[in-house]
Structures are given as C-alpha cells and as structure tokens.
Coordinates of C-alpha atoms in Angstrom, one line a residue:
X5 CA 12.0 6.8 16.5
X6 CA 10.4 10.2 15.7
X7 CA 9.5 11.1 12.6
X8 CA 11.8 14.8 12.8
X9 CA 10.5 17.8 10.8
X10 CA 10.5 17.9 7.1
X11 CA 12.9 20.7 6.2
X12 CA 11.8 23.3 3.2
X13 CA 10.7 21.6 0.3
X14 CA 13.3 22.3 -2.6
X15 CA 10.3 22.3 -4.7
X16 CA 9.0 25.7 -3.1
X17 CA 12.1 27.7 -4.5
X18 CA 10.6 30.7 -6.5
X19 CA 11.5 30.6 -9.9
X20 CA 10.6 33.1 -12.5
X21 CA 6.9 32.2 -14.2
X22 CA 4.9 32.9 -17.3
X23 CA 2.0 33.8 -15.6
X24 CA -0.1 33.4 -19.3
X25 CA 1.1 29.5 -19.4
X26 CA 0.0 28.6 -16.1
X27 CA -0.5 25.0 -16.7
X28 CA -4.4 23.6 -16.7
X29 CA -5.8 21.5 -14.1
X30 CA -8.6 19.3 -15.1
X31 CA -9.8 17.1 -11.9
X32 CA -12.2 14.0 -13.2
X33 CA -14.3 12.1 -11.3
X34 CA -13.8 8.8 -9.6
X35 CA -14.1 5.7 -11.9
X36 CA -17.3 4.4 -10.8
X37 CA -19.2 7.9 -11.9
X38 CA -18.4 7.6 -15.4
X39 CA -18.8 3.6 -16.3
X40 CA -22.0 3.3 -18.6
X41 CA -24.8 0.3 -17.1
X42 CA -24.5 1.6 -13.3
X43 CA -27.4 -0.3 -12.6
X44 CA -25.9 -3.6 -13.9
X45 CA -22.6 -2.8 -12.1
X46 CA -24.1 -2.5 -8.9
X47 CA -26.2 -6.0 -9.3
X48 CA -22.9 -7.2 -10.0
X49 CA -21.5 -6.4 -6.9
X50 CA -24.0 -7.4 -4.9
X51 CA -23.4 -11.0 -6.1
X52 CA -19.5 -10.7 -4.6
X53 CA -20.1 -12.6 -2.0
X54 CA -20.3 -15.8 -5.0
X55 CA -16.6 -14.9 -5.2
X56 CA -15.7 -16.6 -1.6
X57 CA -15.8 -20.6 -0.7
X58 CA -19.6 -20.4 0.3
X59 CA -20.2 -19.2 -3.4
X60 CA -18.0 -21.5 -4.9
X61 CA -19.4 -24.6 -2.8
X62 CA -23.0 -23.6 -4.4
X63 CA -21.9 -23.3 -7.7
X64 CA -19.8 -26.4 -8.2
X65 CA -23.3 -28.0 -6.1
X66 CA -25.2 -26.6 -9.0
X67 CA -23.0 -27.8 -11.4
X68 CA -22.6 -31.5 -10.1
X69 CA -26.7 -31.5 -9.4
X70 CA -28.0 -29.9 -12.7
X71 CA -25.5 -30.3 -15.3
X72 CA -23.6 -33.7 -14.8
X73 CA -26.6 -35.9 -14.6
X74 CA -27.7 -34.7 -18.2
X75 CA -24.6 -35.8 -19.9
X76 CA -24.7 -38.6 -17.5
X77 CA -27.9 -40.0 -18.4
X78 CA -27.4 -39.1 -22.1
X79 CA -24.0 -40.3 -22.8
X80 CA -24.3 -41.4 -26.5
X81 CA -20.8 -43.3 -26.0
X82 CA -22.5 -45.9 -23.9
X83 CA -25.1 -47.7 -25.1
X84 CA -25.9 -51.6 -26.2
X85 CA -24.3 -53.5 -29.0
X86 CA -25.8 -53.3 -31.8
X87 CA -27.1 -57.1 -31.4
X88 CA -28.7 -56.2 -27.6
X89 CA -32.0 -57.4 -27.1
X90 CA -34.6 -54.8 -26.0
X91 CA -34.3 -56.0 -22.6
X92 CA -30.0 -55.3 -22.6
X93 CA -30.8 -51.8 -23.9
X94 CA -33.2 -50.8 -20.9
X95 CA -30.6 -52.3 -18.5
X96 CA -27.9 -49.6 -20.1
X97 CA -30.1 -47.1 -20.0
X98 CA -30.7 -47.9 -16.4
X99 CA -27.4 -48.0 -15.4
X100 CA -26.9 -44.4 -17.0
X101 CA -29.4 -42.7 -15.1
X102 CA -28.7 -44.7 -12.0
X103 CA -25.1 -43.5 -11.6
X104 CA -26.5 -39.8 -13.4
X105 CA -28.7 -39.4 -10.6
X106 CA -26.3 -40.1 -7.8
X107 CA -24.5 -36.8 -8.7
X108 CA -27.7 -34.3 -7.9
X109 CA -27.4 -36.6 -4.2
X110 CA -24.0 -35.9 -4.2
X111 CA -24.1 -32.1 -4.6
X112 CA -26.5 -32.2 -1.8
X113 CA -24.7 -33.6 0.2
X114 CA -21.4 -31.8 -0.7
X115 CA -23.7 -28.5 0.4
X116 CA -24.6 -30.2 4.1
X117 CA -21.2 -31.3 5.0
X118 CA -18.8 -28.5 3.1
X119 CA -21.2 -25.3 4.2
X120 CA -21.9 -26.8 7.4
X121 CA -18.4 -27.0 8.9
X122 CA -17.1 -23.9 6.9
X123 CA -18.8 -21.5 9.6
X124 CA -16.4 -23.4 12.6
X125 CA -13.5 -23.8 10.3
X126 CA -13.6 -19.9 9.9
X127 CA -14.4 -19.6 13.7
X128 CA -11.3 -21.5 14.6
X129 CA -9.0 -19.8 12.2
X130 CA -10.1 -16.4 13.0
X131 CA -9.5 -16.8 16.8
X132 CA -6.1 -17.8 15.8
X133 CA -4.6 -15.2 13.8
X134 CA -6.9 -12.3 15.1
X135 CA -6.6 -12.3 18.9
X136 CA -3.5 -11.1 20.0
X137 CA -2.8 -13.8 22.5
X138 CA -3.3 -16.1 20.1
X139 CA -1.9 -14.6 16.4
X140 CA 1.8 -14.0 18.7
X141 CA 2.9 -17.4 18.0
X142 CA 2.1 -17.3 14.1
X143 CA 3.9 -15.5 11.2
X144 CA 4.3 -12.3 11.3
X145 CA 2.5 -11.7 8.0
X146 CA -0.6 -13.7 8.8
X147 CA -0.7 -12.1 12.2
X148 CA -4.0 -9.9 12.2
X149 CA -4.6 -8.8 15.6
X150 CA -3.7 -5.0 14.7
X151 CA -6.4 -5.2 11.8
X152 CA -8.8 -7.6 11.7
X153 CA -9.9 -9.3 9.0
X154 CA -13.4 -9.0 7.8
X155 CA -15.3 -11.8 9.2
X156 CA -13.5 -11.7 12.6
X157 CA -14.9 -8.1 12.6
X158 CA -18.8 -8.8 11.5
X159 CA -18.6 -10.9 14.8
X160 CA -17.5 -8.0 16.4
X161 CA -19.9 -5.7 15.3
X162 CA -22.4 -8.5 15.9
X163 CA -21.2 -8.7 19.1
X164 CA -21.7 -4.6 19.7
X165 CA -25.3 -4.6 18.4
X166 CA -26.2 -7.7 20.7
X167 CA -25.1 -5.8 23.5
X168 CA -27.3 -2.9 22.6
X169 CA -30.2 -5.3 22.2
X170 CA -30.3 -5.3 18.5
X171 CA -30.9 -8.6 16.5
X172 CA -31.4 -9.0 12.9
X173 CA -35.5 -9.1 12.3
X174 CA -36.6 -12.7 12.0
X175 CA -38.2 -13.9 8.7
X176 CA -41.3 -15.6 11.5
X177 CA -42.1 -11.8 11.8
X178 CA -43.2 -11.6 8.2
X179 CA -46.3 -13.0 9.8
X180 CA -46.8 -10.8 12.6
X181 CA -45.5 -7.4 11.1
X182 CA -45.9 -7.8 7.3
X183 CA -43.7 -8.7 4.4
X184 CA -42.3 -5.2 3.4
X185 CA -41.5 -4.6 7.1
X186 CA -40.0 -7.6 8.3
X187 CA -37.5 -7.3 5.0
X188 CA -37.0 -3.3 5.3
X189 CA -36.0 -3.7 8.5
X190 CA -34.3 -6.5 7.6
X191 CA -32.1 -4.7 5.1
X192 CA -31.4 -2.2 6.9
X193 CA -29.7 -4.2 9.4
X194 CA -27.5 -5.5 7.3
X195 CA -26.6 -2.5 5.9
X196 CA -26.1 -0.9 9.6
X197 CA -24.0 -3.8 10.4
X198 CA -21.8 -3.2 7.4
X199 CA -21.0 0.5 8.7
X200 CA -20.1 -0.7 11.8
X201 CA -17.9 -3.3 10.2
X202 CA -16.5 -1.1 7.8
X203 CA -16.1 1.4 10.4
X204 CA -14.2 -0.9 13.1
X205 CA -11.4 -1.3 10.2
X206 CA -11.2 1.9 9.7
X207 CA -10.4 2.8 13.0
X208 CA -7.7 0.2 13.4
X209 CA -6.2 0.9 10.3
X210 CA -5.7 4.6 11.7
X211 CA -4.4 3.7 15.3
X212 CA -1.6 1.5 13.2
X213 CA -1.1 4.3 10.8
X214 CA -1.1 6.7 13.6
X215 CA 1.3 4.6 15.8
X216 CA 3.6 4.5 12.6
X217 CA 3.6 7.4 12.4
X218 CA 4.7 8.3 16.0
X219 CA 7.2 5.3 15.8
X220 CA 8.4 4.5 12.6
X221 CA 7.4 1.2 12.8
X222 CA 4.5 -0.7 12.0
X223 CA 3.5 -2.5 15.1
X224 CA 1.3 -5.9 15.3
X225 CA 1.1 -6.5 18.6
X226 CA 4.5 -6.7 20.4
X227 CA 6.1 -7.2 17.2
X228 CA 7.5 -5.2 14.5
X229 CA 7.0 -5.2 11.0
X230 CA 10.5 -6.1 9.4
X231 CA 12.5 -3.8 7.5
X232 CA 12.3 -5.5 4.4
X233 CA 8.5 -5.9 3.6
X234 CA 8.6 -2.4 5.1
X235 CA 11.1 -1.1 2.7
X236 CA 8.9 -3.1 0.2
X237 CA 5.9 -1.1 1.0
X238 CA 7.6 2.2 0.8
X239 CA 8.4 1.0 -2.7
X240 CA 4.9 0.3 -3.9
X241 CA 3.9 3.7 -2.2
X242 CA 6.1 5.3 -4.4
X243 CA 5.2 3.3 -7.6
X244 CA 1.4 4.4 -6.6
X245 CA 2.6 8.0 -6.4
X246 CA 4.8 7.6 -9.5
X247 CA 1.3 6.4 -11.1
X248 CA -0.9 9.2 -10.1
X249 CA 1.3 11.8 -11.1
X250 CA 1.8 10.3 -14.9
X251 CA -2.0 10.5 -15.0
X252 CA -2.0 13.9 -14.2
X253 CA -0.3 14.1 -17.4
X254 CA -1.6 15.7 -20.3
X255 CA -0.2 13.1 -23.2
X256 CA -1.6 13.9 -26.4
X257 CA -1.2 17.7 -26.7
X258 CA -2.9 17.5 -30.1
X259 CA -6.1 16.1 -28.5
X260 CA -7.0 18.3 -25.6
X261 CA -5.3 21.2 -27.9
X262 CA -8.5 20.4 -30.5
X263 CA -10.7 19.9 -27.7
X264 CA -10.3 23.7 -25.8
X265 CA -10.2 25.2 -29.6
X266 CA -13.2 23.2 -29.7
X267 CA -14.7 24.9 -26.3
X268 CA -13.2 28.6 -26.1
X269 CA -14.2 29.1 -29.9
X270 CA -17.8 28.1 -29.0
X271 CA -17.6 29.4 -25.0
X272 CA -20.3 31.8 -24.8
X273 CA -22.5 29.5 -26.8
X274 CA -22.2 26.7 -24.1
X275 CA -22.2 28.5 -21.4
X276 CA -25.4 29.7 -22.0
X277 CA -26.8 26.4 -23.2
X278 CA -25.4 24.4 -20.3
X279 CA -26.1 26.7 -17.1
X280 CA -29.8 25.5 -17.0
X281 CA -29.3 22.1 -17.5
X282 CA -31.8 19.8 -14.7
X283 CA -30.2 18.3 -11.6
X284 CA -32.0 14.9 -12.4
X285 CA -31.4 12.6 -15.1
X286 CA -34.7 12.8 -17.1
X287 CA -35.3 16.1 -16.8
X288 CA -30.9 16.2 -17.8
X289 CA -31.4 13.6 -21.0
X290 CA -34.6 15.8 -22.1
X291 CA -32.8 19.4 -22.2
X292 CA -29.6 17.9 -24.2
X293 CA -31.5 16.0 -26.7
X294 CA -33.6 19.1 -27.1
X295 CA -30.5 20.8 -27.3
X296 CA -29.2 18.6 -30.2
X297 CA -32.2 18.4 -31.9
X298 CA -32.3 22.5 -32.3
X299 CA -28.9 23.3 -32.8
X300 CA -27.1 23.7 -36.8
X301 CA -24.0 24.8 -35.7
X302 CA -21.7 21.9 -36.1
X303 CA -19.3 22.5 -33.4
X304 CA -21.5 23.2 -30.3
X305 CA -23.4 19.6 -32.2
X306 CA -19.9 18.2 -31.8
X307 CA -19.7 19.2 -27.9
X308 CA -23.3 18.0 -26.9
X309 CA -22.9 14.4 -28.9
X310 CA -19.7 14.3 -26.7
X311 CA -21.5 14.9 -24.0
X312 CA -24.3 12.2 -24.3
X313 CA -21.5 9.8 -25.6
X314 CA -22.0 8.6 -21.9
X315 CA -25.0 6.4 -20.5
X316 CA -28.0 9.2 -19.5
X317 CA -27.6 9.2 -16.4
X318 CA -24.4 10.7 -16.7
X319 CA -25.6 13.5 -18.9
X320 CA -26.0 16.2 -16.1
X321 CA -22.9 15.3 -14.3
X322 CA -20.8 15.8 -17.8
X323 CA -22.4 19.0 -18.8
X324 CA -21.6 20.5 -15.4
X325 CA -18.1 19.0 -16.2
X326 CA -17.8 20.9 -19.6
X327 CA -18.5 24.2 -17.8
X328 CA -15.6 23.8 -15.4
X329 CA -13.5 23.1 -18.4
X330 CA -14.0 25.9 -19.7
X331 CA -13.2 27.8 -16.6
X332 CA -10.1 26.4 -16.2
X333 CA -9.0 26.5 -19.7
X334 CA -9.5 30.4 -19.0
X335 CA -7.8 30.0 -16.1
X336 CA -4.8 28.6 -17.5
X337 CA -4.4 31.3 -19.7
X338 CA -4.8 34.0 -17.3
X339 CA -8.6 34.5 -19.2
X340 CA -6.8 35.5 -22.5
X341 CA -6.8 32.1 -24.4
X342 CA -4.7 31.4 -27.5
X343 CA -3.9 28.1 -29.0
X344 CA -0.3 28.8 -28.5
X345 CA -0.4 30.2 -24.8
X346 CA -2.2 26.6 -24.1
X347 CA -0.1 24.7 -25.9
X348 CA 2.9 26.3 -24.1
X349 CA 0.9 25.6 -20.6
X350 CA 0.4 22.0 -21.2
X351 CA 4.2 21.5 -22.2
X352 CA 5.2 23.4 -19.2
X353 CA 2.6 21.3 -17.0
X354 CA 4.4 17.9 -18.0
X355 CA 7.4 19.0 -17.8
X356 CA 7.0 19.9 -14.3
X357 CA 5.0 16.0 -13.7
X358 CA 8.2 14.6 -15.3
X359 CA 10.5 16.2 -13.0
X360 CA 8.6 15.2 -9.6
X361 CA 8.3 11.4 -11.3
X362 CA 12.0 11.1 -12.3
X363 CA 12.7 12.8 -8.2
X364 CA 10.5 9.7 -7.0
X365 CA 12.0 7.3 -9.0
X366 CA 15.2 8.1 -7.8
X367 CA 13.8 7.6 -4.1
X368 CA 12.8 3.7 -4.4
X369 CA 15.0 1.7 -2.0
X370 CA 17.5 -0.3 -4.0
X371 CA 18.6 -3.5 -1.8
X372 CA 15.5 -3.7 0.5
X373 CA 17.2 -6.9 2.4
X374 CA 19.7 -4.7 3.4
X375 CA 17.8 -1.3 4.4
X376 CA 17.6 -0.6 8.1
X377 CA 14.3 1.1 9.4
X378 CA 16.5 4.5 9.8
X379 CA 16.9 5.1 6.3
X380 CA 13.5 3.7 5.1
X381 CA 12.2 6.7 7.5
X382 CA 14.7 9.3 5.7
X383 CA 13.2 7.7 2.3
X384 CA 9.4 8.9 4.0
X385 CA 10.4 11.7 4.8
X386 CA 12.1 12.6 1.1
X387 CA 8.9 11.1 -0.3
X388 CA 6.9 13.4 1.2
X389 CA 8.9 16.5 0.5
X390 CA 8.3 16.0 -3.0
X391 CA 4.9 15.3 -2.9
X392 CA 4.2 19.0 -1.4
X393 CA 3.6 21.7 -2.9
X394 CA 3.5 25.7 -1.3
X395 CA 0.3 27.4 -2.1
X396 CA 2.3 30.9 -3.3
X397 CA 3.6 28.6 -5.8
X398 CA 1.5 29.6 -9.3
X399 CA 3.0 26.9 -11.6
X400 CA 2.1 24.0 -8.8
X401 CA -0.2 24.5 -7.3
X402 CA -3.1 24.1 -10.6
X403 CA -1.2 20.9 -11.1
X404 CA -1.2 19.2 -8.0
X405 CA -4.1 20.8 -6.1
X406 CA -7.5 19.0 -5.5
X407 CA -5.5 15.6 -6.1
X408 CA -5.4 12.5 -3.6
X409 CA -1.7 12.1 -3.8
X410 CA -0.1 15.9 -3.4
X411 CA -1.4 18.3 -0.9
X412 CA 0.5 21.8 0.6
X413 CA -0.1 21.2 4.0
X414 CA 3.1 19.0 5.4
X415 CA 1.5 17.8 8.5
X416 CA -1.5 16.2 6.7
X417 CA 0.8 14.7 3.9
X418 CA 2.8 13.2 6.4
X419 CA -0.2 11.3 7.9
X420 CA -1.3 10.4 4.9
X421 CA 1.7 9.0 3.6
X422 CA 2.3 6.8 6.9
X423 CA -1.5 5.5 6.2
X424 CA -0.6 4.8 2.8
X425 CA 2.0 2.9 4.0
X426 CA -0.4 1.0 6.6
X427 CA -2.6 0.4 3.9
X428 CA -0.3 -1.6 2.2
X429 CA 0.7 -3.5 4.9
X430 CA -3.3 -4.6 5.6
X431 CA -3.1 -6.0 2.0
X432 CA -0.2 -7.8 2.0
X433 CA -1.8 -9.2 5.5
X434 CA -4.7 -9.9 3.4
X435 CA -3.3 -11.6 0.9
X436 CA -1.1 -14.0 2.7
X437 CA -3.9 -14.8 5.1
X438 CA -6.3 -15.5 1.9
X439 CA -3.9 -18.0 0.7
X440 CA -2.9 -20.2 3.8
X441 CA -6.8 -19.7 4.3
X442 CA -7.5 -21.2 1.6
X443 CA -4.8 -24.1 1.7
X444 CA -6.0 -25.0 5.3
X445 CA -9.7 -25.4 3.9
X446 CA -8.2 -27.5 1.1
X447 CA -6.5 -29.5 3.5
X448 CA -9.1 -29.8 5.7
X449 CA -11.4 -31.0 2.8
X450 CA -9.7 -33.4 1.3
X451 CA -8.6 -35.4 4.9
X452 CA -11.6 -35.0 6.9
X453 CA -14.8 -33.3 4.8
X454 CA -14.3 -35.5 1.7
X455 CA -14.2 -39.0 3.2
X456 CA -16.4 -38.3 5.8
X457 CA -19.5 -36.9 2.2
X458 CA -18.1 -40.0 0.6
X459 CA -18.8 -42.1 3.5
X460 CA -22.4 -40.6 3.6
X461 CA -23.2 -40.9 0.3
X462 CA -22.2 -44.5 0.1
X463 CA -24.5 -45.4 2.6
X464 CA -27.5 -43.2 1.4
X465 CA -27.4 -43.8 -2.1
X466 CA -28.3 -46.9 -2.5
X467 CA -31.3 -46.8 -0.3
X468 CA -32.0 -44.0 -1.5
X469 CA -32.7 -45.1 -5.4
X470 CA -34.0 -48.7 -3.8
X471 CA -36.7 -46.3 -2.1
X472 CA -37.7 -44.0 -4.9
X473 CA -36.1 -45.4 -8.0
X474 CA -36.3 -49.6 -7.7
X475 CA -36.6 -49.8 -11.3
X476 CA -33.2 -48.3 -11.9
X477 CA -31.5 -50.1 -8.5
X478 CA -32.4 -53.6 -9.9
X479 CA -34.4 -54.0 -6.4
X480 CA -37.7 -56.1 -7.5
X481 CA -41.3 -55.8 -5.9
X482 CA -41.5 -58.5 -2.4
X483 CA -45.4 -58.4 -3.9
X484 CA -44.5 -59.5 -7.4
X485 CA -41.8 -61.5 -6.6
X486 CA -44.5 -63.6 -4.3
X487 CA -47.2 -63.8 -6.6
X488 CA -44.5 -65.2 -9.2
X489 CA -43.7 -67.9 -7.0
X490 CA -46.8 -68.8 -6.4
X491 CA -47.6 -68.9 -9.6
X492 CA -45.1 -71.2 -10.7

C-alpha cells in the first residue's frame, strides 16, 4: 500500500513560551572522537578479522602447536616410579615428548585441511542464500538476495574491478617495482575494494528501504517480510528512538547547573583564552599547558584541567567544544544568563523529552502475532509524527535539532524512518544467517573435515617422528642394528 500523508503534527500546536527558558541544546560528538588511546583502538580493529572462523582456526592452531606440547612434554604427573632404572626414566620421558610433539603436527594440519575448504564451504553457502534463484527456496530470514552479505559482496566488487582490469598488485612485483610500491599500491587496493563493498550495501540497503517505503513492505525477492518480525522491528525502532531521546536528557540538573556557573561566571576569560587555540594536536597540547601553567585564577584552572582530562589529541577538539557551550548556554537564556533562568530551561527541556518518550511508548505494537501490515504502517506513520518537529516552534526546535533521530522536514523523516526500519531487518538477516553459518561449518567439521585431518595425521605422524625424531619413535638405526649382529 501507500504510505498516505502524515497529517499536522499535534506537536506543532503553538503554545505560550518563556522565551528566557528556552531549553539548551548541547550536540556531542560521536563516540569514537572522544575515547582516550585512538591509536590502540584503531590497531584493535584492524585485528577484527581474528574475530571470524579463519581467526579462530589460527589461534586454536597456535594454541594446540605452541602451548600444548609444553605441558605435554613437562607433565610432572607422569614420570617413573621411584624404583625405575635410568633406562625406564628416558623411555617416559620419550613417550612425553613423542605424543607432545604430535600436537604442533596436528595444528598444522588442522590449518591445511580446516582453512583450505573454508573458502568453498563459504562459496557454496553464499550462492545459496544470496542469489535470488537460489535463496527462494530457503527461510525467509536467511534469505539474503535483497542485501548481500559481506563476503558474497567482496566477490562482487572483485568481480567489478576485474572487469575494469584491476587486480590486486602481486607480492612478485616487490622485485620489479620496489618494496614501498608494490605494498602502497597494495593497500590501497584493499582499501578501494572495501568502498566498493561497503558502497554495494549501501545501495541495496536503500533500494529495500526505498521499496518499503513505496510499499509498505519489506520485500526479499518475491516474498514479503511477515508481519510479525515486521511489527518486531517497528518495536526496536521505537526502543532506539525512545533511547536517543532519554539521552538528550539533561539528568543531573545540579551538575551541568555548576558547570554553566562555572563557564558564564568566567566567559569572557575563556573566550579569549580559547579562540586561538592551534588546529593540530601539538601545537593544541602546547597552548593549553601553557595556559595552565600561567593562569591563578582557580576557576578558569578548573575549566582547562577539564579540558585536558581527555587524551591530547583531543585537546583542540574539546576547547572548540567549550566555546560552543558557552554560546548556547547564552542562547538558552536569550543572552541574559541567570542560574535560575537555566535551571528553569533545563526542567522545561526534560519535561518536553519526557512527554515525546511516554507518546512513543505508548506507540509499541502490543500482540505483534496478531498485527496486520495495515496497522503496523499507521504505527509508522504515528512514529514519525512525533519524531518531527516545526522549525517556528522555539521550545523544540534547540532540543531536537542537529540530532540523528528528530528532524522538521516530514518527507526526509519518513525515509529515514522506513531505512531504519530496513536496517533492522539486514541485522536480524545477519544474525540468523551468522548462526546457521556457523552450525553448518560445525557440522561440516566434525563429519567430513575432522576424520578426514585425523585420517592424515595418523598416517603422517609416525613417519614423520621415525624420520626426524627415531630416538623418540623407538625406530633403531638398520647401521647399528647390523654392526650389533655382527658383532655378536
């Protein structure tokens, strides 16, 4: 069906206003901007890809190779009796290193077999559930022809820069163009590749999203979603939106109360200080320690140290921070600030956040088994009617504006809403598919990859250790053995 127009948001009625206790909007910055150890964060995140089967297979390899044969070999609960001859005590010993070493053997192994038919188990399961012709005759919620999941679309992508006659750089070039070039350019495919990828999702989580939004449905191929994950959806959309707008909250009054005394008593003081501060981070870290170091009065001291209570690198962002602060304290008090007037336009401010959360509350879908795709649209629609806000509207408008939930203009709420909405749905896809993913490859290890690594090692080992390690395999010299017989 068609999504029909929203009628007037019942939140637009004028209403009288205090224009003096305008309520305070303080926007922050994303997460990521203001964790300490950026530099240790991003290394971190680098090593994700540890976090999937290929990662896992390596690090129980190096587990099994490095660590096992140690306690192994050194097992101080079996040794000799106490009565053993020296010759009885070497023949434990022997038989602790000879099964310790089988493990490092075993690990390799593990590696050929497990990494080597990972790649085609991933193959086959991705042409299953991501082309269309194919995912039709699976569940509905680990169908992923509408988005693809992420490996499935690197082979796309691949697949894109083959056809415009782009290939990863080989490592054989290091030879023939250098070590810095062949890995630049190395890097730099890989990061162009991940654009794509990243870009390819991006577009099909928009055409579903868009397609919703046309059709209030979410489509997978010539299926529909059903109405009760939908409904389910709209209910975690809500949550979300429930979420963001009790963070816009201003919870303990007494705190940011101290902290705009703090700033408007000093203002002039700051702003002065902070105007000049350097865009980059030594030049930042040099001018606020300098600051610190120079300055007696104990409040503006008070203001800096909170400043470089972050990692450095932060300083500049936070001083540029305390400035808009400012500003909008100002602002909130029509640029006649009083501890009482802000008091009275934080109070005003929740109150406002607690009647838009208690209006979306009221909105979740009780009995999702029983909703019908009708109503869940109605619920949308509602939804977004109470996440706008008019423009004219001077109590609103500081509160909600420059925020990633409520916006004023209805058609792009709308759209975003709906793409919320498809969001969700590509993680519950996600989700289910990582799990029977993961059960397949469990199954698939333990009735085809284990015996068949078992079967291998079985047949290796003991060659193996009669070839390098006779002395521990019991397997005597043909050349002494001879000349003892002779001997005798």
């Amino acid at each position: 069906m068609i999504v029909n127009k929203i009628q007037q948001n019942p939140l637009q009625q004028k209403r009288p206003i205090n224009k003096a206790a305008v309520a305070p909007s303080f926007t922050g910055m994303k997460i990521k901007d203001i964790l300490p150890y950026q530099k240790t964060f991003k290394w971190m995140k680098d090593q994700e890809w540890l976090k999937g089967e290929a990662g896992g297979i390596l690090i129980t390899a190096l587990g099994t190779g490095i660590v096992a044969p140690i306690v192994i070999g050194s097992n101080p609960l079996v040794r000799a009796p106490k009565d053993a001859t020296p010759e009885e005590k070497k023949e434990v010993t022997n038989k602790k290193w000879y099964t310790a070493i089988r493990q490092p053997l075993s690990a390799v192994l593990a590696v050929i077999f497990q990494l080597g038919v990972l790649k085609y188990i991933d193959r086959f399961l991705d042409s299953k559930f991501n082309v269309k012709e194919n995912s039709k005759h699976v569940d509905l919620h680990l169908d992923q022809c509408e988005i693809n999941n992420k490996s499935y679309r690197e082979g796309l992508a691949k697949a894109q820069f083959k056809a415009q006659g782009r290939t990863k750089p080989s490592l054989f070039q290091i030879f023939t163009k250098g070590f810095r070039t062949t890995m630049d350019a190395r890097k730099q495919y890989e990061e162009d590749l991940k654009a794509l990828v990243d870009d390819i999702g991006d577009k099909q989580l928009q055409k579903v999203a868009d397609r919703f939004l046309e059709s209030g449905q979410i489509h997978i191929g010539d299926r529909q979603l059903d109405d009760p994950t939908l409904a389910k959806l709209v209910n975690e959309r809500i949550d979300e939106y429930v979420k963001d707008a009790e963070d816009l909250k201003k919870k303990d009054v007494s705190h940011y109360s101290r902290k705009a005394k703090l700033l408007m008593g000093n203002k002039k003081s700051i702003q002065e200080m902070l105007k000049d501060v350097p865009k980059d981070e030594a030049g930042a870290t040099a001018y606020i320690k300098n600051l610190l170091k120079n300055e007696k009065n104990p409040e503006v001291r008070e203001i800096l140290e909170d400043i470089m209570d972050r990692s450095e690198d932060l300083w500049g962002n936070r001083s540029a921070r305390t400035l808009e602060r400012i500003q909008k304290i100002s602002d909130a008090c029509n640029n006649n600030y009083s501890l009482d007037t802000y008091i009275d336009a934080i109070s005003l401010r929740n109150k406002e956040l607690d009647r838009i959360i208690t209006k979306l509350n009221l909105e979740r879908i009780k009995d999702i088994n029983t909703v019908d795709n009708k109503t869940i649209n109605e619920v949308i629609k509602r939804v977004v009617a109470l996440c706008q806000f008019d423009e004219s509207d001077e109590l609103l408008r500081p509160i909600l504006r420059n925020t990633e939930t409520f916006d004023s203009n209805l058609q792009q709420l709308m759209a975003k809403v709906h793409k919320d909405i498809a969001k969700g749905y590509k993680e519950l896809v996600e989700h289910e598919y990582k799990a029977f993913n993961q059960a397949a490859k469990v199954g698939i290890g333990v009735l085809i990859t284990l015996p068949i690594t078992c079967t291998a090692l079985n047949i290796i080992y003991p060659r193996f250790m009669d070839t390098f390690f006779p002395w521990l395999s019991g397997k005597k010299d043909p050349k002494a053995e001879a000349t003892a017989k002779g001997g005798k």
